[in-house]
């Protein structure tokens, strides 16, 4: 049962990634009302970390046919570059959003957490 589920998820990895990337792009460039508060002064950065964590995992799952280190590296580079492009587009294309270096750093932190967890998971699986 679990094996069938995992095979189905592998089959759908690319479409899920594309939908997530599309949703993240729209959410990053559209004018959105108030987001739910987590009770801290840096809620926005927490959302960035979480969103880019999951984005990195999805990219990794889509290029998993490569070696683990190569897949993690490619995933991390692609997602960080995507985050930078989105921040630049926010500055250039919208009047209600601005380029924020702290958002880029929060995105990179989410990528780093995902890469670390993927790396540890694969290291433990190899033993």
GROMACS .gro file of N, CA and C in nm:
model
  381
    1UNK      N    1   0.083  -0.120   0.000
    1UNK     CA    2   0.000   0.000   0.000
    1UNK      C    3   0.088   0.126   0.000
    2UNK      N    4   0.182   0.133   0.093
    2UNK     CA    5   0.269   0.250   0.101
    2UNK      C    6   0.356   0.258  -0.023
    3UNK      N    7   0.402   0.144  -0.074
    3UNK     CA    8   0.485   0.143  -0.194
    3UNK      C    9   0.407   0.199  -0.314
    4UNK      N   10   0.281   0.161  -0.327
    4UNK     CA   11   0.197   0.213  -0.436
    4UNK      C   12   0.180   0.364  -0.423
    5UNK      N   13   0.161   0.411  -0.302
    5UNK     CA   14   0.146   0.554  -0.278
    5UNK      C   15   0.273   0.629  -0.316
    6UNK      N   16   0.388   0.575  -0.278
    6UNK     CA   17   0.515   0.639  -0.311
    6UNK      C   18   0.539   0.641  -0.462
    7UNK      N   19   0.504   0.532  -0.529
    7UNK     CA   20   0.517   0.528  -0.675
    7UNK      C   21   0.425   0.630  -0.742
    8UNK      N   22   0.304   0.644  -0.689
    8UNK     CA   23   0.211   0.743  -0.743
    8UNK      C   24   0.264   0.884  -0.722
    9UNK      N   25   0.324   0.909  -0.606
    9UNK     CA   26   0.380   1.041  -0.579
    9UNK      C   27   0.498   1.071  -0.672
   10UNK      N   28   0.581   0.970  -0.701
   10UNK     CA   29   0.692   0.990  -0.794
   10UNK      C   30   0.639   1.022  -0.933
   11UNK      N   31   0.532   0.955  -0.971
   11UNK     CA   32   0.471   0.977  -1.102
   11UNK      C   33   0.418   1.120  -1.114
   12UNK      N   34   0.370   1.173  -1.006
   12UNK     CA   35   0.309   1.306  -1.006
   12UNK      C   36   0.405   1.415  -0.958
   13UNK      N   37   0.531   1.383  -0.937
   13UNK     CA   38   0.626   1.480  -0.881
   13UNK      C   39   0.638   1.606  -0.966
   14UNK      N   40   0.652   1.591  -1.097
   14UNK     CA   41   0.668   1.708  -1.184
   14UNK      C   42   0.540   1.792  -1.192
   15UNK      N   43   0.423   1.731  -1.213
   15UNK     CA   44   0.301   1.815  -1.214
   15UNK      C   45   0.277   1.888  -1.081
   16UNK      N   46   0.306   1.821  -0.970
   16UNK     CA   47   0.290   1.886  -0.839
   16UNK      C   48   0.387   2.002  -0.827
   17UNK      N   49   0.511   1.982  -0.872
   17UNK     CA   50   0.611   2.089  -0.869
   17UNK      C   51   0.566   2.208  -0.953
   18UNK      N   52   0.517   2.183  -1.072
   18UNK     CA   53   0.473   2.292  -1.160
   18UNK      C   54   0.357   2.369  -1.097
   19UNK      N   55   0.261   2.298  -1.042
   19UNK     CA   56   0.148   2.365  -0.977
   19UNK      C   57   0.193   2.446  -0.856
   20UNK      N   58   0.285   2.391  -0.778
   20UNK     CA   59   0.335   2.463  -0.661
   20UNK      C   60   0.410   2.589  -0.704
   21UNK      N   61   0.495   2.576  -0.806
   21UNK     CA   62   0.571   2.691  -0.856
   21UNK      C   63   0.477   2.798  -0.909
   22UNK      N   64   0.373   2.757  -0.980
   22UNK     CA   65   0.274   2.851  -1.030
   22UNK      C   66   0.202   2.922  -0.916
   23UNK      N   67   0.160   2.846  -0.816
   23UNK     CA   68   0.092   2.904  -0.700
   23UNK      C   69   0.185   2.998  -0.624
   24UNK      N   70   0.310   2.960  -0.608
   24UNK     CA   71   0.406   3.045  -0.538
   24UNK      C   72   0.433   3.173  -0.616
   25UNK      N   73   0.441   3.163  -0.748
   25UNK     CA   74   0.462   3.281  -0.831
   25UNK      C   75   0.343   3.376  -0.821
   26UNK      N   76   0.224   3.323  -0.834
   26UNK     CA   77   0.104   3.407  -0.824
   26UNK      C   78   0.093   3.468  -0.686
   27UNK      N   79   0.116   3.387  -0.583
   27UNK     CA   80   0.109   3.438  -0.447
   27UNK      C   81   0.215   3.544  -0.418
   28UNK      N   82   0.329   3.535  -0.485
   28UNK     CA   83   0.436   3.630  -0.463
   28UNK      C   84   0.416   3.760  -0.539
   29UNK      N   85   0.345   3.755  -0.651
   29UNK     CA   86   0.329   3.874  -0.734
   29UNK      C   87   0.191   3.938  -0.724
   30UNK      N   88   0.093   3.865  -0.675
   30UNK     CA   89  -0.042   3.919  -0.664
   30UNK      C   90  -0.056   4.003  -0.537
   31UNK      N   91  -0.153   4.091  -0.541
   31UNK     CA   92  -0.182   4.171  -0.422
   31UNK      C   93  -0.275   4.090  -0.334
   32UNK      N   94  -0.223   4.048  -0.220
   32UNK     CA   95  -0.296   3.961  -0.129
   32UNK      C   96  -0.332   4.042  -0.005
   33UNK      N   97  -0.449   4.013   0.049
   33UNK     CA   98  -0.490   4.079   0.172
   33UNK      C   99  -0.404   4.034   0.289
   34UNK      N  100  -0.455   4.050   0.406
   34UNK     CA  101  -0.381   4.011   0.526
   34UNK      C  102  -0.360   3.860   0.530
   35UNK      N  103  -0.237   3.822   0.563
   35UNK     CA  104  -0.208   3.681   0.582
   35UNK      C  105  -0.229   3.649   0.730
   36UNK      N  106  -0.262   3.524   0.762
   36UNK     CA  107  -0.284   3.489   0.902
   36UNK      C  108  -0.160   3.518   0.987
   37UNK      N  109  -0.183   3.572   1.103
   37UNK     CA  110  -0.073   3.607   1.193
   37UNK      C  111  -0.030   3.486   1.275
   38UNK      N  112   0.101   3.473   1.289
   38UNK     CA  113   0.156   3.367   1.373
   38UNK      C  114   0.192   3.421   1.511
   39UNK      N  115   0.174   3.550   1.530
   39UNK     CA  116   0.199   3.611   1.659
   39UNK      C  117   0.340   3.665   1.678
   40UNK      N  118   0.415   3.678   1.569
   40UNK     CA  119   0.549   3.734   1.581
   40UNK      C  120   0.563   3.852   1.486
   41UNK      N  121   0.669   3.925   1.501
   41UNK     CA  122   0.690   4.042   1.416
   41UNK      C  123   0.753   4.005   1.282
   42UNK      N  124   0.790   3.880   1.265
   42UNK     CA  125   0.851   3.837   1.140
   42UNK      C  126   0.775   3.721   1.077
   43UNK      N  127   0.642   3.727   1.084
   43UNK     CA  128   0.557   3.623   1.025
   43UNK      C  129   0.588   3.601   0.878
   44UNK      N  130   0.607   3.711   0.804
   44UNK     CA  131   0.634   3.703   0.661
   44UNK      C  132   0.757   3.617   0.633
   45UNK      N  133   0.861   3.633   0.713
   45UNK     CA  134   0.985   3.557   0.692
   45UNK      C  135   0.963   3.409   0.723
   46UNK      N  136   0.881   3.379   0.823
   46UNK     CA  137   0.849   3.240   0.855
   46UNK      C  138   0.777   3.175   0.737
   47UNK      N  139   0.683   3.249   0.678
   47UNK     CA  140   0.612   3.197   0.561
   47UNK      C  141   0.709   3.173   0.444
   48UNK      N  142   0.806   3.262   0.428
   48UNK     CA  143   0.907   3.243   0.322
   48UNK      C  144   0.988   3.116   0.347
   49UNK      N  145   1.033   3.096   0.469
   49UNK     CA  146   1.112   2.977   0.503
   49UNK      C  147   1.031   2.850   0.473
   50UNK      N  148   0.907   2.847   0.516
   50UNK     CA  149   0.822   2.729   0.495
   50UNK      C  150   0.796   2.705   0.346
   51UNK      N  151   0.761   2.810   0.274
   51UNK     CA  152   0.730   2.795   0.131
   51UNK      C  153   0.850   2.745   0.052
   52UNK      N  154   0.968   2.800   0.080
   52UNK     CA  155   1.086   2.760   0.005
   52UNK      C  156   1.143   2.627   0.054
   53UNK      N  157   1.114   2.589   0.176
   53UNK     CA  158   1.148   2.455   0.224
   53UNK      C  159   1.075   2.351   0.138
   54UNK      N  160   0.943   2.368   0.127
   54UNK     CA  161   0.864   2.272   0.050
   54UNK      C  162   0.897   2.277  -0.098
   55UNK      N  163   0.926   2.397  -0.150
   55UNK     CA  164   0.962   2.411  -0.290
   55UNK      C  165   1.091   2.333  -0.319
   56UNK      N  166   1.188   2.342  -0.230
   56UNK     CA  167   1.314   2.269  -0.247
   56UNK      C  168   1.290   2.119  -0.245
   57UNK      N  169   1.206   2.072  -0.154
   57UNK     CA  170   1.176   1.929  -0.146
   57UNK      C  171   1.109   1.882  -0.276
   58UNK      N  172   1.018   1.962  -0.329
   58UNK     CA  173   0.951   1.925  -0.454
   58UNK      C  174   1.047   1.923  -0.572
   59UNK      N  175   1.136   2.020  -0.579
   59UNK     CA  176   1.236   2.022  -0.687
   59UNK      C  177   1.328   1.901  -0.673
   60UNK      N  178   1.371   1.873  -0.553
   60UNK     CA  179   1.457   1.757  -0.528
   60UNK      C  180   1.387   1.628  -0.573
   61UNK      N  181   1.260   1.613  -0.538
   61UNK     CA  182   1.187   1.492  -0.577
   61UNK      C  183   1.173   1.479  -0.728
   62UNK      N  184   1.171   1.592  -0.798
   62UNK     CA  185   1.159   1.589  -0.943
   62UNK      C  186   1.289   1.553  -1.012
   63UNK      N  187   1.402   1.580  -0.948
   63UNK     CA  188   1.531   1.547  -1.011
   63UNK      C  189   1.604   1.440  -0.931
   64UNK      N  190   1.530   1.355  -0.866
   64UNK     CA  191   1.586   1.253  -0.777
   64UNK      C  192   1.660   1.141  -0.852
   65UNK      N  193   1.643   1.137  -0.982
   65UNK     CA  194   1.710   1.031  -1.058
   65UNK      C  195   1.861   1.052  -1.061
   66UNK      N  196   1.907   1.166  -1.023
   66UNK     CA  197   2.050   1.197  -1.016
   66UNK      C  198   2.105   1.146  -0.883
   67UNK      N  199   2.237   1.162  -0.865
   67UNK     CA  200   2.294   1.128  -0.736
   67UNK      C  201   2.237   1.223  -0.632
   68UNK      N  202   2.236   1.181  -0.508
   68UNK     CA  203   2.173   1.259  -0.402
   68UNK      C  204   2.237   1.397  -0.388
   69UNK      N  205   2.369   1.402  -0.383
   69UNK     CA  206   2.437   1.530  -0.364
   69UNK      C  207   2.410   1.622  -0.482
   70UNK      N  208   2.415   1.569  -0.603
   70UNK     CA  209   2.390   1.648  -0.724
   70UNK      C  210   2.246   1.699  -0.723
   71UNK      N  211   2.150   1.614  -0.689
   71UNK     CA  212   2.009   1.654  -0.686
   71UNK      C  213   1.985   1.762  -0.581
   72UNK      N  214   2.046   1.750  -0.465
   72UNK     CA  215   2.032   1.852  -0.360
   72UNK      C  216   2.092   1.984  -0.407
   73UNK      N  217   2.211   1.978  -0.465
   73UNK     CA  218   2.278   2.099  -0.513
   73UNK      C  219   2.198   2.168  -0.623
   74UNK      N  220   2.154   2.093  -0.721
   74UNK     CA  221   2.075   2.150  -0.831
   74UNK      C  222   1.945   2.209  -0.777
   75UNK      N  223   1.879   2.137  -0.688
   75UNK     CA  224   1.754   2.185  -0.629
   75UNK      C  225   1.776   2.316  -0.554
   76UNK      N  226   1.879   2.321  -0.473
   76UNK     CA  227   1.906   2.440  -0.393
   76UNK      C  228   1.937   2.560  -0.483
   77UNK      N  229   2.021   2.540  -0.582
   77UNK     CA  230   2.057   2.650  -0.672
   77UNK      C  231   1.934   2.701  -0.748
   78UNK      N  232   1.855   2.609  -0.802
   78UNK     CA  233   1.736   2.649  -0.878
   78UNK      C  234   1.636   2.726  -0.792
   79UNK      N  235   1.612   2.678  -0.672
   79UNK     CA  236   1.513   2.743  -0.586
   79UNK      C  237   1.563   2.879  -0.536
   80UNK      N  238   1.690   2.890  -0.503
   80UNK     CA  239   1.744   3.020  -0.460
   80UNK      C  240   1.737   3.119  -0.576
   81UNK      N  241   1.775   3.077  -0.696
   81UNK     CA  242   1.766   3.166  -0.812
   81UNK      C  243   1.621   3.207  -0.839
   82UNK      N  244   1.530   3.113  -0.827
   82UNK     CA  245   1.388   3.144  -0.843
   82UNK      C  246   1.345   3.252  -0.743
   83UNK      N  247   1.386   3.236  -0.617
   83UNK     CA  248   1.350   3.334  -0.515
   83UNK      C  249   1.404   3.472  -0.545
   84UNK      N  250   1.526   3.479  -0.596
   84UNK     CA  251   1.585   3.609  -0.632
   84UNK      C  252   1.508   3.671  -0.749
   85UNK      N  253   1.476   3.589  -0.850
   85UNK     CA  254   1.400   3.640  -0.965
   85UNK      C  255   1.264   3.692  -0.921
   86UNK      N  256   1.196   3.620  -0.834
   86UNK     CA  257   1.066   3.665  -0.784
   86UNK      C  258   1.078   3.798  -0.711
   87UNK      N  259   1.180   3.813  -0.628
   87UNK     CA  260   1.200   3.940  -0.557
   87UNK      C  261   1.223   4.056  -0.655
   88UNK      N  262   1.302   4.031  -0.757
   88UNK     CA  263   1.327   4.135  -0.858
   88UNK      C  264   1.197   4.167  -0.932
   89UNK      N  265   1.121   4.064  -0.968
   89UNK     CA  266   0.994   4.087  -1.036
   89UNK      C  267   0.896   4.165  -0.948
   90UNK      N  268   0.898   4.142  -0.819
   90UNK     CA  269   0.812   4.218  -0.729
   90UNK      C  270   0.845   4.367  -0.737
   91UNK      N  271   0.972   4.398  -0.747
   91UNK     CA  272   1.015   4.538  -0.755
   91UNK      C  273   0.979   4.597  -0.891
   92UNK      N  274   0.998   4.521  -0.997
   92UNK     CA  275   0.983   4.573  -1.133
   92UNK      C  276   0.837   4.573  -1.179
   93UNK      N  277   0.763   4.467  -1.150
   93UNK     CA  278   0.628   4.451  -1.206
   93UNK      C  279   0.515   4.503  -1.118
   94UNK      N  280   0.539   4.521  -0.990
   94UNK     CA  281   0.430   4.561  -0.901
   94UNK      C  282   0.461   4.694  -0.834
   95UNK      N  283   0.354   4.762  -0.797
   95UNK     CA  284   0.371   4.886  -0.722
   95UNK      C  285   0.343   4.864  -0.573
   96UNK      N  286   0.294   4.746  -0.539
   96UNK     CA  287   0.254   4.716  -0.401
   96UNK      C  288   0.349   4.619  -0.332
   97UNK      N  289   0.452   4.576  -0.400
   97UNK     CA  290   0.554   4.489  -0.341
   97UNK      C  291   0.691   4.545  -0.373
   98UNK      N  292   0.787   4.515  -0.286
   98UNK     CA  293   0.923   4.564  -0.309
   98UNK      C  294   1.023   4.452  -0.292
   99UNK      N  295   1.139   4.471  -0.352
   99UNK     CA  296   1.249   4.378  -0.335
   99UNK      C  297   1.297   4.387  -0.190
  100UNK      N  298   1.307   4.274  -0.124
  100UNK     CA  299   1.349   4.273   0.016
  100UNK      C  300   1.458   4.168   0.033
  101UNK      N  301   1.577   4.212   0.066
  101UNK     CA  302   1.691   4.122   0.082
  101UNK      C  303   1.666   4.022   0.195
  102UNK      N  304   1.588   4.063   0.295
  102UNK     CA  305   1.557   3.971   0.405
  102UNK      C  306   1.465   3.858   0.359
  103UNK      N  307   1.380   3.885   0.260
  103UNK     CA  308   1.299   3.778   0.201
  103UNK      C  309   1.389   3.678   0.129
  104UNK      N  310   1.488   3.728   0.056
  104UNK     CA  311   1.583   3.641  -0.013
  104UNK      C  312   1.657   3.555   0.089
  105UNK      N  313   1.697   3.615   0.200
  105UNK     CA  314   1.768   3.539   0.303
  105UNK      C  315   1.675   3.436   0.368
  106UNK      N  316   1.549   3.471   0.390
  106UNK     CA  317   1.453   3.375   0.447
  106UNK      C  318   1.429   3.260   0.349
  107UNK      N  319   1.421   3.292   0.219
  107UNK     CA  320   1.406   3.188   0.118
  107UNK      C  321   1.526   3.093   0.122
  108UNK      N  322   1.645   3.150   0.127
  108UNK     CA  323   1.767   3.069   0.131
  108UNK      C  324   1.774   2.985   0.258
  109UNK      N  325   1.723   3.037   0.368
  109UNK     CA  326   1.719   2.960   0.492
  109UNK      C  327   1.627   2.840   0.478
  110UNK      N  328   1.512   2.859   0.415
  110UNK     CA  329   1.421   2.748   0.390
  110UNK      C  330   1.486   2.642   0.301
  111UNK      N  331   1.559   2.688   0.199
  111UNK     CA  332   1.632   2.597   0.110
  111UNK      C  333   1.737   2.520   0.189
  112UNK      N  334   1.811   2.590   0.275
  112UNK     CA  335   1.917   2.526   0.353
  112UNK      C  336   1.859   2.421   0.448
  113UNK      N  337   1.747   2.452   0.513
  113UNK     CA  338   1.683   2.354   0.601
  113UNK      C  339   1.641   2.231   0.523
  114UNK      N  340   1.580   2.251   0.407
  114UNK     CA  341   1.536   2.138   0.326
  114UNK      C  342   1.656   2.054   0.281
  115UNK      N  343   1.762   2.120   0.234
  115UNK     CA  344   1.881   2.048   0.188
  115UNK      C  345   1.942   1.968   0.303
  116UNK      N  346   1.946   2.027   0.422
  116UNK     CA  347   2.000   1.959   0.538
  116UNK      C  348   1.917   1.835   0.574
  117UNK      N  349   1.786   1.851   0.577
  117UNK     CA  350   1.699   1.739   0.612
  117UNK      C  351   1.705   1.629   0.506
  118UNK      N  352   1.704   1.668   0.378
  118UNK     CA  353   1.715   1.569   0.271
  118UNK      C  354   1.848   1.494   0.282
  119UNK      N  355   1.956   1.569   0.304
  119UNK     CA  356   2.088   1.508   0.318
  119UNK      C  357   2.095   1.412   0.435
  120UNK      N  358   2.042   1.453   0.550
  120UNK     CA  359   2.042   1.366   0.668
  120UNK      C  360   1.955   1.243   0.646
  121UNK      N  361   1.841   1.261   0.584
  121UNK     CA  362   1.751   1.149   0.556
  121UNK      C  363   1.820   1.047   0.466
  122UNK      N  364   1.887   1.093   0.365
  122UNK     CA  365   1.954   1.002   0.273
  122UNK      C  366   2.077   0.939   0.337
  123UNK      N  367   2.146   1.011   0.424
  123UNK     CA  368   2.262   0.955   0.493
  123UNK      C  369   2.218   0.842   0.587
  124UNK      N  370   2.108   0.864   0.656
  124UNK     CA  371   2.057   0.760   0.747
  124UNK      C  372   2.006   0.640   0.669
  125UNK      N  373   1.948   0.664   0.551
  125UNK     CA  374   1.897   0.554   0.470
  125UNK      C  375   2.011   0.469   0.415
  126UNK      N  376   2.125   0.531   0.388
  126UNK     CA  377   2.238   0.457   0.335
  126UNK      C  378   2.303   0.364   0.437
  127UNK      N  379   2.290   0.395   0.565
  127UNK     CA  380   2.354   0.311   0.667
  127UNK      C  381   2.282   0.184   0.692
   0.00000   0.00000   0.00000
